[in-house]
XYZ file of C-alpha atoms in Angstrom:
108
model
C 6.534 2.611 12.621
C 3.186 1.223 13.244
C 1.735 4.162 14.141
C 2.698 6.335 11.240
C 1.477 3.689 8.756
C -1.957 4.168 11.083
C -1.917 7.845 10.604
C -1.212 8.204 7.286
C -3.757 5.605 6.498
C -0.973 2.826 4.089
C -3.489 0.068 4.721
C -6.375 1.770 3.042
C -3.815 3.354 0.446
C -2.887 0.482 -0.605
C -5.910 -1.615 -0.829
C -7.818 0.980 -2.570
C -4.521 0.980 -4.957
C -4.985 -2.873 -5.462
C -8.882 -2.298 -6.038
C -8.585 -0.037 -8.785
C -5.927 -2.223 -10.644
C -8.193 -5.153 -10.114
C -11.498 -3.545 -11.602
C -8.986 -1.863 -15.009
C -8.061 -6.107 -15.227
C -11.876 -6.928 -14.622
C -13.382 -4.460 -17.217
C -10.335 -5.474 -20.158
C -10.232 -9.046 -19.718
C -13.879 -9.586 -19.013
C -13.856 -11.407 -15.981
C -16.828 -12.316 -14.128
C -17.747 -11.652 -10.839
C -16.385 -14.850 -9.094
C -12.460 -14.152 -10.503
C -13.082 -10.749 -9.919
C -13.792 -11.526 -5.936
C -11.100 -14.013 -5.992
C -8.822 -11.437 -6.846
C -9.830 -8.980 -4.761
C -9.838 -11.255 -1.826
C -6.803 -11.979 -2.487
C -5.370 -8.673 -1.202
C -3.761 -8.959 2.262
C -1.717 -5.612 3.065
C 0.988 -7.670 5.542
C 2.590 -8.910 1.906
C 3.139 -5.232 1.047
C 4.008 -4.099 4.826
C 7.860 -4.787 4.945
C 7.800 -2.880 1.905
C 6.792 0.333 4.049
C 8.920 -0.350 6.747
C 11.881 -0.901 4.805
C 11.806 2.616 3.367
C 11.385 4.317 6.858
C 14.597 1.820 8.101
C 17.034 4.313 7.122
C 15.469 6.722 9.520
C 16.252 7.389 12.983
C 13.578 7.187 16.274
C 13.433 10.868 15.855
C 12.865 11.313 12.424
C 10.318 8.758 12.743
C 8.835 11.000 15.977
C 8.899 13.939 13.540
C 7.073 12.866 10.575
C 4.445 11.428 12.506
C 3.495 14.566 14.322
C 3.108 16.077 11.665
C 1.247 13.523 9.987
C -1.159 13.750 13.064
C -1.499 17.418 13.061
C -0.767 18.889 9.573
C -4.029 18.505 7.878
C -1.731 19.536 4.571
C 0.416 17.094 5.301
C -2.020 13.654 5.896
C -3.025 14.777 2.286
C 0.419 14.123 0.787
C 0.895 10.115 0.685
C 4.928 9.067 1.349
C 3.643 6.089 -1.040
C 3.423 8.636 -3.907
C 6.450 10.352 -3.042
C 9.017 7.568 -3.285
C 9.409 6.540 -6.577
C 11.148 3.360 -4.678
C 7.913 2.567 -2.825
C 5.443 3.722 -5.601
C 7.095 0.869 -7.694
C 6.900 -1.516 -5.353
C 3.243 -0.821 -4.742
C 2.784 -1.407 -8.902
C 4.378 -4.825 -8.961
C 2.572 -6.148 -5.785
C -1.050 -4.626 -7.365
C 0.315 -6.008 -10.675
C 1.150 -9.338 -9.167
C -2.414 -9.750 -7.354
C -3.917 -9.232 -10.438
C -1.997 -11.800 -12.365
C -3.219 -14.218 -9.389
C -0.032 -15.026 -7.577
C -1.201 -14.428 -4.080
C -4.574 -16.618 -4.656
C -4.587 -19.805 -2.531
C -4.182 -22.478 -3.928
């Protein structure tokens, strides 16, 4: 599972999802710059991860195999994000990026 969420690049997916929910917050609420980087700093992908790997539990070692060779090879097919694709996963992804921007995974 860890190498499929390498190839088809979740990490950066979903950090760059955070980033832009982050700046929409920034430029509507007016925040400066040291909320702003507070925020953003406050992104860590491992408190999304189990999300990712709790979709791909229902599949087997083979269909696991499967869609990550063709992740590696299928040019087409690294351009299609799973994240986008499941509606499960895609609202997931909202409520975590919605729930860094309300603060809750600053330190306190």
């Amino acid at each position: 599972m860890i190498e499929l969420s390498k190839s088809a690049h979740y990490k950066n997916y979903v950090i760059d999802f955070c980033l832009v929910k982050i700046n929409e917050a920034s430029a509507k609420e007016g925040w400066n710059d040291q909320k702003a980087m507070e925020i953003t700093e406050s992104i860590n992908y491992k408190n999304f991860r189990d999300a990712i790997y709790n979709v791909f539990a229902r599949h087997n070692e083979v269909e696991l195999e499967t869609i990550l060779k063709a992740y590696e090879k299928d040019t087409a097919y690294q351009s299609q994000n799973f994240m986008t694709a499941s509606k499960v996963l895609f609202n997931n992804l909202n409520i975590f990026a919605n729930d860094i921007v309300k603060g809750k995974y600053l330190l306190k």
